[in-house]
Tab-separated table of C-alpha atoms in Angstrom:
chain	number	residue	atom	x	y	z
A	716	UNK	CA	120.399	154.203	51.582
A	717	UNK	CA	121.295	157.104	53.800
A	718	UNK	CA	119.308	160.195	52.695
A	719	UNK	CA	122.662	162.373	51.727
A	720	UNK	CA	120.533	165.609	53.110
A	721	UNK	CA	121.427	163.892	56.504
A	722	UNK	CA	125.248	163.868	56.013
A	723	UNK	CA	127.277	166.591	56.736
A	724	UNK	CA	126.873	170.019	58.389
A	725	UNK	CA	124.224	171.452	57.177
A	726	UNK	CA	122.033	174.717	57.031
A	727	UNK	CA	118.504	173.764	57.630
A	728	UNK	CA	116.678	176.834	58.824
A	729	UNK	CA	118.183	180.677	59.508
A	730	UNK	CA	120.770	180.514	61.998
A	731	UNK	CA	120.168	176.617	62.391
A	732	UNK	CA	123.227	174.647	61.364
A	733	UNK	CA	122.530	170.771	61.852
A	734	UNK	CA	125.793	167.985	62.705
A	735	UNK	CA	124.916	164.223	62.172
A	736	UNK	CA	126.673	162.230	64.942
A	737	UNK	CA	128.665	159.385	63.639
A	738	UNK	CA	125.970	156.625	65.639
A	739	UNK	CA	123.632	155.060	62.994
A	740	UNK	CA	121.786	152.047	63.703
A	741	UNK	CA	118.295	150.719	63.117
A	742	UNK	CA	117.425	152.731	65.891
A	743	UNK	CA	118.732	156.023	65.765
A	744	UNK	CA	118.481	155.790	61.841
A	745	UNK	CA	121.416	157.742	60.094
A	746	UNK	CA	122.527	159.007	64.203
A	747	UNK	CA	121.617	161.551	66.687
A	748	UNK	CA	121.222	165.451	65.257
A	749	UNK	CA	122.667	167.763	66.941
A	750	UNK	CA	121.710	171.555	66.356
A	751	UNK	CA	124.019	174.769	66.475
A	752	UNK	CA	121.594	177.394	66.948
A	753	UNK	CA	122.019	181.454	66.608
A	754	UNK	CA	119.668	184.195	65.711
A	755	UNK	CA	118.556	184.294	62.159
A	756	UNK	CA	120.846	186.262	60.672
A	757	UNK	CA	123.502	184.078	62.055
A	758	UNK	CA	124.894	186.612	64.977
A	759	UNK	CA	124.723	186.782	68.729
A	760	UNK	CA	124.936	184.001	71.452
A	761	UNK	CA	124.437	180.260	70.091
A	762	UNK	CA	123.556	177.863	72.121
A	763	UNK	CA	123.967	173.485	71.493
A	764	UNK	CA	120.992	171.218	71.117
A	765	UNK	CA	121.506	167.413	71.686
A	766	UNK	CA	125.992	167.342	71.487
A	767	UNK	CA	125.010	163.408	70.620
A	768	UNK	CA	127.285	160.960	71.934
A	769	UNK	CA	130.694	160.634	73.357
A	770	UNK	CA	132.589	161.332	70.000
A	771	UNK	CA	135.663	163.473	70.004
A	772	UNK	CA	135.349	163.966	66.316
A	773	UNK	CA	131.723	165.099	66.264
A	774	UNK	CA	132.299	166.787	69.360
A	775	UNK	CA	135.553	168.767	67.324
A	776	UNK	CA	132.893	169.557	64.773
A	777	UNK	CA	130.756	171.122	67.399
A	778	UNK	CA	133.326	173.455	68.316
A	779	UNK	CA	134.371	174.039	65.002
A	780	UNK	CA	130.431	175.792	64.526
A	781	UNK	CA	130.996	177.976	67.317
A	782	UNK	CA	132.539	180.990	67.009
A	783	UNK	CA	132.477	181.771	71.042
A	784	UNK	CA	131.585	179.947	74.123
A	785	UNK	CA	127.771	178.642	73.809
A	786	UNK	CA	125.328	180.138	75.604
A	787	UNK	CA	123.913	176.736	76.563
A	788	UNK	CA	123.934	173.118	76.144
A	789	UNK	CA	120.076	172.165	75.723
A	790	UNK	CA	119.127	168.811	76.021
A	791	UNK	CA	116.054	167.014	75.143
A	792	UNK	CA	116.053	163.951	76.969
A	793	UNK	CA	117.855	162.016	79.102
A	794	UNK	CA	118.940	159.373	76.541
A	795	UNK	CA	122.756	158.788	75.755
A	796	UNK	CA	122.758	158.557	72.218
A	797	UNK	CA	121.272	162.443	72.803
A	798	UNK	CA	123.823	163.003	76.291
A	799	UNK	CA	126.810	160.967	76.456
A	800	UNK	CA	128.585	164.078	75.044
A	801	UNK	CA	126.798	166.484	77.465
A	802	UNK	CA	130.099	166.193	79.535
A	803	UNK	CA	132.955	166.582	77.414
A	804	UNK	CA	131.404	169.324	75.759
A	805	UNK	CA	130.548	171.391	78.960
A	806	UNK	CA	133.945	170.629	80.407
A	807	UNK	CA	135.243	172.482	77.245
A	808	UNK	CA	132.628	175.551	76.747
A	809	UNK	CA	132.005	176.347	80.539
A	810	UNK	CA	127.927	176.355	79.308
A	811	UNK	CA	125.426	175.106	81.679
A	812	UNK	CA	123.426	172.365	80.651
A	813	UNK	CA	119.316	173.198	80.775
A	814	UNK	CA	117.004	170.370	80.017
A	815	UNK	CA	113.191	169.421	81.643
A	816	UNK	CA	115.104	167.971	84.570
A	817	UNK	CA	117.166	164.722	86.154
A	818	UNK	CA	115.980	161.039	84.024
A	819	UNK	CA	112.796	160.819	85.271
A	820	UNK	CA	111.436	163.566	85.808
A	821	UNK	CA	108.438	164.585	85.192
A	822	UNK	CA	107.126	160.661	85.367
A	823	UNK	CA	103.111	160.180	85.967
A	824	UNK	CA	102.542	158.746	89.212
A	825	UNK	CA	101.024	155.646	87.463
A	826	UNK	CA	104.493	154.717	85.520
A	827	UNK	CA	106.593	155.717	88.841
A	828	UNK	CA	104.767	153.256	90.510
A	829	UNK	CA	104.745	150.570	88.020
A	830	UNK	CA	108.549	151.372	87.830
A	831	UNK	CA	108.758	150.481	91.428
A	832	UNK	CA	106.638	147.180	91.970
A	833	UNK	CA	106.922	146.164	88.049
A	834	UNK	CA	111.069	145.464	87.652
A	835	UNK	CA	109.891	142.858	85.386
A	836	UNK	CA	108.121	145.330	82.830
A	837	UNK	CA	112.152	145.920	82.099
A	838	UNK	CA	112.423	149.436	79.595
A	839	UNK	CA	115.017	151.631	79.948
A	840	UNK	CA	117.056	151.294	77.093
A	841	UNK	CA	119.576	153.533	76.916
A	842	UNK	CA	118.429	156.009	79.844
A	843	UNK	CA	120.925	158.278	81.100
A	844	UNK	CA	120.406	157.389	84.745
A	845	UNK	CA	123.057	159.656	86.381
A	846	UNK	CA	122.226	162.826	83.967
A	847	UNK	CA	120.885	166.096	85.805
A	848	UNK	CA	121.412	169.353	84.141
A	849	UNK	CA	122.614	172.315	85.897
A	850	UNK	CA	119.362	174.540	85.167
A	851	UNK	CA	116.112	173.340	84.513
A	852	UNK	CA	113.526	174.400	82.459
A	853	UNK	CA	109.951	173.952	83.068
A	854	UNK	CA	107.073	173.821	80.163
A	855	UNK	CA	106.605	177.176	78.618
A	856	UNK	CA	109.902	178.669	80.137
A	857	UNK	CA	111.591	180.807	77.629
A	858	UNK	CA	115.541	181.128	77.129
A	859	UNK	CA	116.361	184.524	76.531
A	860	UNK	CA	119.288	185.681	74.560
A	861	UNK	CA	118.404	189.110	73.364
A	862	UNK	CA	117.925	188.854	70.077
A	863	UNK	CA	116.408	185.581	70.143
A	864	UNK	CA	114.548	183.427	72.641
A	865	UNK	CA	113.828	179.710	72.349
A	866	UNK	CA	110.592	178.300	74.016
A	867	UNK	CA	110.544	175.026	76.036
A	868	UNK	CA	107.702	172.633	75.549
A	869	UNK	CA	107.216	169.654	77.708
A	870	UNK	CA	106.460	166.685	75.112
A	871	UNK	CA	106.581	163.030	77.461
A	872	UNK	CA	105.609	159.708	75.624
A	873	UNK	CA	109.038	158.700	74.513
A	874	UNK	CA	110.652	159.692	77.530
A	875	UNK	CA	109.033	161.276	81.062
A	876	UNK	CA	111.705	164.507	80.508
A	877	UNK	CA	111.574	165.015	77.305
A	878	UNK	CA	111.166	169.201	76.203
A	879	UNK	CA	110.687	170.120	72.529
A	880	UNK	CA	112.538	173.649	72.294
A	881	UNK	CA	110.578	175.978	69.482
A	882	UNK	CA	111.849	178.962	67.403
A	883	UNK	CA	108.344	180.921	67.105
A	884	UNK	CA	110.313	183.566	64.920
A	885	UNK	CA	111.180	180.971	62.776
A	886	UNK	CA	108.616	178.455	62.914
A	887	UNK	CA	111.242	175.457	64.172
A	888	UNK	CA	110.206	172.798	66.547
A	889	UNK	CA	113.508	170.960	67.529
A	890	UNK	CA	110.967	167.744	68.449
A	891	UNK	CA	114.069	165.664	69.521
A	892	UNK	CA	112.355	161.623	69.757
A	893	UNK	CA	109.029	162.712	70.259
A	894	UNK	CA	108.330	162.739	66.693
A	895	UNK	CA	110.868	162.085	63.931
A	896	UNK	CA	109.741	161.654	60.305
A	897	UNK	CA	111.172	158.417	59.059
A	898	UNK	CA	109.595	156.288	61.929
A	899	UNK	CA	107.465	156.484	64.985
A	900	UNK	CA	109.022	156.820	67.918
A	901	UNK	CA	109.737	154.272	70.527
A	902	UNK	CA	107.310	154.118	73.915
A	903	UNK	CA	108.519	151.495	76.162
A	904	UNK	CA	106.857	151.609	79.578
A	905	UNK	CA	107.423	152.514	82.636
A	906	UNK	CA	110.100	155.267	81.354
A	907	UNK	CA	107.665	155.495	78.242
A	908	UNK	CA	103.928	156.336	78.407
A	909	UNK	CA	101.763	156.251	75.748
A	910	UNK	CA	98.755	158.095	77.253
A	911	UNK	CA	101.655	161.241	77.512
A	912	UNK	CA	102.853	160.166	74.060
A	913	UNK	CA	99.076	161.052	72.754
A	914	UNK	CA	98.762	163.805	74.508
A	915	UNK	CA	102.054	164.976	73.476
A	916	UNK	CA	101.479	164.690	69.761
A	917	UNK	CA	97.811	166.417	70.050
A	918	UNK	CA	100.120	169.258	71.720
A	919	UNK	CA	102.152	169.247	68.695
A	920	UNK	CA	99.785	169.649	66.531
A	921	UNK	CA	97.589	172.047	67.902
A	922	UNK	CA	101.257	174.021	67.933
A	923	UNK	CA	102.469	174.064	64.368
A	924	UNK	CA	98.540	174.738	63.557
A	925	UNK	CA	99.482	178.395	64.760
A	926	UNK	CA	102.924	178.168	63.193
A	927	UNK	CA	101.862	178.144	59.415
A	928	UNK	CA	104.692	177.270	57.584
A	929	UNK	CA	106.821	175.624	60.850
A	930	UNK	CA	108.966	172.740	60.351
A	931	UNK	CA	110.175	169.913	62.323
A	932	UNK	CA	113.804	169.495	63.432
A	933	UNK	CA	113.961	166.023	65.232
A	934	UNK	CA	116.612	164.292	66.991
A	935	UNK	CA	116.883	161.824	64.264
A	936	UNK	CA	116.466	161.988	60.193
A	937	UNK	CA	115.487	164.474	58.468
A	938	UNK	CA	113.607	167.619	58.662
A	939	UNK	CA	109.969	167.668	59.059
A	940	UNK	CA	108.437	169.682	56.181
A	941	UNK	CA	104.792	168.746	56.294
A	942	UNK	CA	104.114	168.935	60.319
A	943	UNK	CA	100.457	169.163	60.419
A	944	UNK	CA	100.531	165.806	57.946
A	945	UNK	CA	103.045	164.088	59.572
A	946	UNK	CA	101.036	164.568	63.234
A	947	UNK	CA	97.786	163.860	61.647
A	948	UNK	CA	99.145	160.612	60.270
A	949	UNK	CA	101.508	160.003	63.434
A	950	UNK	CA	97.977	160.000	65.343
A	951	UNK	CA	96.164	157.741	63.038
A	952	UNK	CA	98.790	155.148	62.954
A	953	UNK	CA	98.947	155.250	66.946
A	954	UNK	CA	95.203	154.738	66.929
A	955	UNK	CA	95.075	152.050	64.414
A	956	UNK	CA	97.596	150.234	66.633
A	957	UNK	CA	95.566	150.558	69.406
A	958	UNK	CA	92.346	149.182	67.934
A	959	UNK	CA	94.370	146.239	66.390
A	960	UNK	CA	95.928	145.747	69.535
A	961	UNK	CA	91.967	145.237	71.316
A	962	UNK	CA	90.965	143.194	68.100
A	963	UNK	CA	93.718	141.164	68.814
A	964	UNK	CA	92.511	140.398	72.337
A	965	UNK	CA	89.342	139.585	71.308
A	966	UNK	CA	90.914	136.136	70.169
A	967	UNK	CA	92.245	135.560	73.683
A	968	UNK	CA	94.286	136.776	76.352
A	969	UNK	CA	97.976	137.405	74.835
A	970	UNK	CA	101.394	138.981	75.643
A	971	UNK	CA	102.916	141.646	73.433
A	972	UNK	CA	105.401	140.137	72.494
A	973	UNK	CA	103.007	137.724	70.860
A	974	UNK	CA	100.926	140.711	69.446
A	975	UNK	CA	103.991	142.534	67.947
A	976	UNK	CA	104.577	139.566	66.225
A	977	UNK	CA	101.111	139.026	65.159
A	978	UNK	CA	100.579	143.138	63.781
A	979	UNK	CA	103.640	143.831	63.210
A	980	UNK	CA	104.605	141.957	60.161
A	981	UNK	CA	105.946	144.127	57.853
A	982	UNK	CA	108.957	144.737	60.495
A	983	UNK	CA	112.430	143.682	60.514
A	984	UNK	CA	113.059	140.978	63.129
A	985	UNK	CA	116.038	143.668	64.455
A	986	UNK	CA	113.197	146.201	65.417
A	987	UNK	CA	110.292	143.896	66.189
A	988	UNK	CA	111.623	144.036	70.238
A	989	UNK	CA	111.210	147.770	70.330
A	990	UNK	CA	107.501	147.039	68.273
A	991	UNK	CA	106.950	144.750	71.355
A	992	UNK	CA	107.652	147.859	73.789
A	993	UNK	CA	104.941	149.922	71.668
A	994	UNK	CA	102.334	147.057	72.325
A	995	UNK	CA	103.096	146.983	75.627
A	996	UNK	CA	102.844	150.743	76.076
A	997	UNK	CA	99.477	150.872	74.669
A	998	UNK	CA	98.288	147.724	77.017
A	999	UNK	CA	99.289	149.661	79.888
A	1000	UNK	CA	97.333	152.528	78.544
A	1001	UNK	CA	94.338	150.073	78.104
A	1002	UNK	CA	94.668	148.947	81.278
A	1003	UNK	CA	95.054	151.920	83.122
A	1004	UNK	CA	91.316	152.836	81.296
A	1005	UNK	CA	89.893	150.168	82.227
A	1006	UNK	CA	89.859	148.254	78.755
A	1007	UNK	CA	92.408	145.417	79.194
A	1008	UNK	CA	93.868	143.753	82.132
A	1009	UNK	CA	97.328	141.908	83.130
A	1010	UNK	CA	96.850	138.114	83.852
A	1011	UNK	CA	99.127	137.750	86.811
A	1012	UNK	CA	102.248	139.279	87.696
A	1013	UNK	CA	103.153	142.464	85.236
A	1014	UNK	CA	106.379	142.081	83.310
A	1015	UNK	CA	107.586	142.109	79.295
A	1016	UNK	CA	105.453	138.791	79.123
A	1017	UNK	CA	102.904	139.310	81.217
A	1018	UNK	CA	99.257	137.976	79.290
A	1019	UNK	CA	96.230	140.511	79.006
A	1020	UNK	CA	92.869	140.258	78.186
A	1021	UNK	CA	90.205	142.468	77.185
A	1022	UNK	CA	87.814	143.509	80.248
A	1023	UNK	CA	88.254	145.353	83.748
C-alpha cells in the first residue's frame, strides 16, 4: 500500500513543500521527491531539489509551487529518475543547475580504475551519463540566499556525486539515495562504493548528532523522523551483511549473485539483482582490504574467496 503521507504536495518542514513524481516502482518505491524549498516562513528566493523525471505534469506542478523564477535547480545525483527533468525545467525558469559535479565525479581512484579495465563488473543503472550542472558545489559549500542558506555535504556510496543539501536552521537533511527510510539504498560498483557508502553514513550520523531534533528528507519515501535510529540501524544492517557475506565464503569461493541468493531470502525475486549489486559492492570492499579475492577475470560473476 502506498503510504498516503507520500501522495500529494505536501508541507513537510517550514518552507519545505514536497511533490511525489508520478515514477513508482520497486525501486524508486512510491517515485522520486522532489523539494520546493524557501525560507521558513515561506518568503524569499526558492530554489528546486531533485525536478524528478521527464514529466510535464509533475513538472506543471513544480511551477505551480513557485511563485517566481527559482533561485536554483539543486541536484543530488546524477541519476535520471532524480534528472531527466533537470532540462525542461531550466529551459523554463532560466535557474542554473548546481550539483557535486558531471556523473562521476568525485569517483575513488580504485572504482575509476575498476570502471576502466572491469566493463564486465556492468553497474550503471540509470546514470545520467551526459548530465553536468552549470555550477558546482564542493563539500561544505554553502548557497546563500539571504535569508536562508543551504549547506552541501558530499555523501558517495550510492553514487560517486552524490551531495546531501542540509537546512541547519531547520534541522533538514535532504539525503536524496544515500539513505531513505523504507529500504537501504542501492551500491552497485564501480559507480557505487561501499567503503564511501560507510563512510558516508558515519558522516550522517555524526551530523544529525549535532542537529537534535533534525529530520531526514530523502529522495524517495517518506520523511526520516528518527535519524540517529535509522543510521544506527542502517550501519548495523550494512555490517551484518558484510560478516554474512565472509561467513558465506568460508564454505567456498562464490559469486554474488550466488550469495544474494543464499542471504538474501526474504527478498522479492524483482529486487534480488540490485541485492546482488550490494554483495558485490561489499566484495570489492573486501577485496580492496585485503579480506577476499576475485578468482579470475572481475565481472557480475566473477567467484571470490576469502584470503589475500
Amino acid at each position: 500500500m502506498v503510504p498516503q503521507s507520500d501522495l500529494g504536495p505536501t508541507v513537510v518542514a517550514p518552507g519545505v513543500l514536497r511533490l511525489t513524481a508520478p515514477n513508482p516502482s520497486p525501486m524508486t518505491y512510491t517515485g522520486t521527491q522532489t523539494y520546493v524549498v524557501t525560507a521558513a516562513d515561506g518568503t524569499g528566493p526558492a530554489v528546486v531539489i531533485d525536478p524528478g523525471p521527464d514529466d510535464a505534469g509533475h513538472r506543471a506542478a513544480i511551477l505551480a509551487a513557485l511563485s517566481e523564477a527559482p533561485a536554483a535547480i539543486l541536484v543530488t545525483h546524477s541519476h535520471l529518475d532524480h534528472t531527466a527533468g533537470v532540462p525542461a525545467l531550466g529551459a523554463e525558469t532560466g535557474a542554473p543547475v548546481i550539483a557535486f559535479g558531471p556523473h562521476g565525479a568525485g569517483m575513488s581512484t580504485r572504482m575509476r580504475t575498476l570502471a576502466e579495465a572491469a566493463p564486465a563488473l556492468e553497474g550503471g543503472e540509470g546514470a545520467d551519463r551526459g548530465f553536468v550542472p552549470d555550477r558546482e558545489m564542493a563539500d561544505g559549500g554553502v548557497l546563500d540566499l539571504g535569508a536562508w542558506q543551504v549547506e552541501a555535504l558530499h555523501t558517495p556510496g550510492h553514487l560517486s556525486n552524490h551531495l546531501a543539501f542540509v537546512l541547519r536552521d531547520r534541522g533538514v537533511v535532504f539525503t536524496g539515495d544515500a539513505v531513505m527510510g523504507w529500504s537501504s539504498t542501492l551500491v552497485s560498483p564501480p559507480e557505487g562504493d561501499m567503503a564511501a557508502q560507510m563512510r558516508t553514513l558515519g558522516r550522517l550520523s555524526a551530523l544529525v548528532a549535532d542537529l537534535p531534533g533534525s529530520r531526514l528528507m530523502p529522495g524517495h519515501g517518506p520523511v526520516v523522523e528518527n535519524p540517529v535510529q535509522l543510521l544506527e540501524e542502517q550501519t548495523a544492517h550494512r555490517t551484518a551483511r558484510r560478516r554474512a557475506v565472509e561467513e558465506a565464503l568460508q564454505a567456498g569461493p562464490a559469486s554474488a549473485e550466488t550469495l544474494a541468493a543464499r542471504l538474501y531470502t526474504d527478498t522479492p525475486a524483482a529486487l534480488l539483482p540490485a541485492a546482488a549489486r550490494n554483495v558485490l559492492a561489499t566484495l570489492l570492499q573486501l577485496e580492496e582490504e585485503g579480506t577476499a579475492t576475485a578468482e579470475g577475470a572481475l565481472g557480475i560473476r566473477a567467484r571470490f574467496r576469502l584470503g589475500g
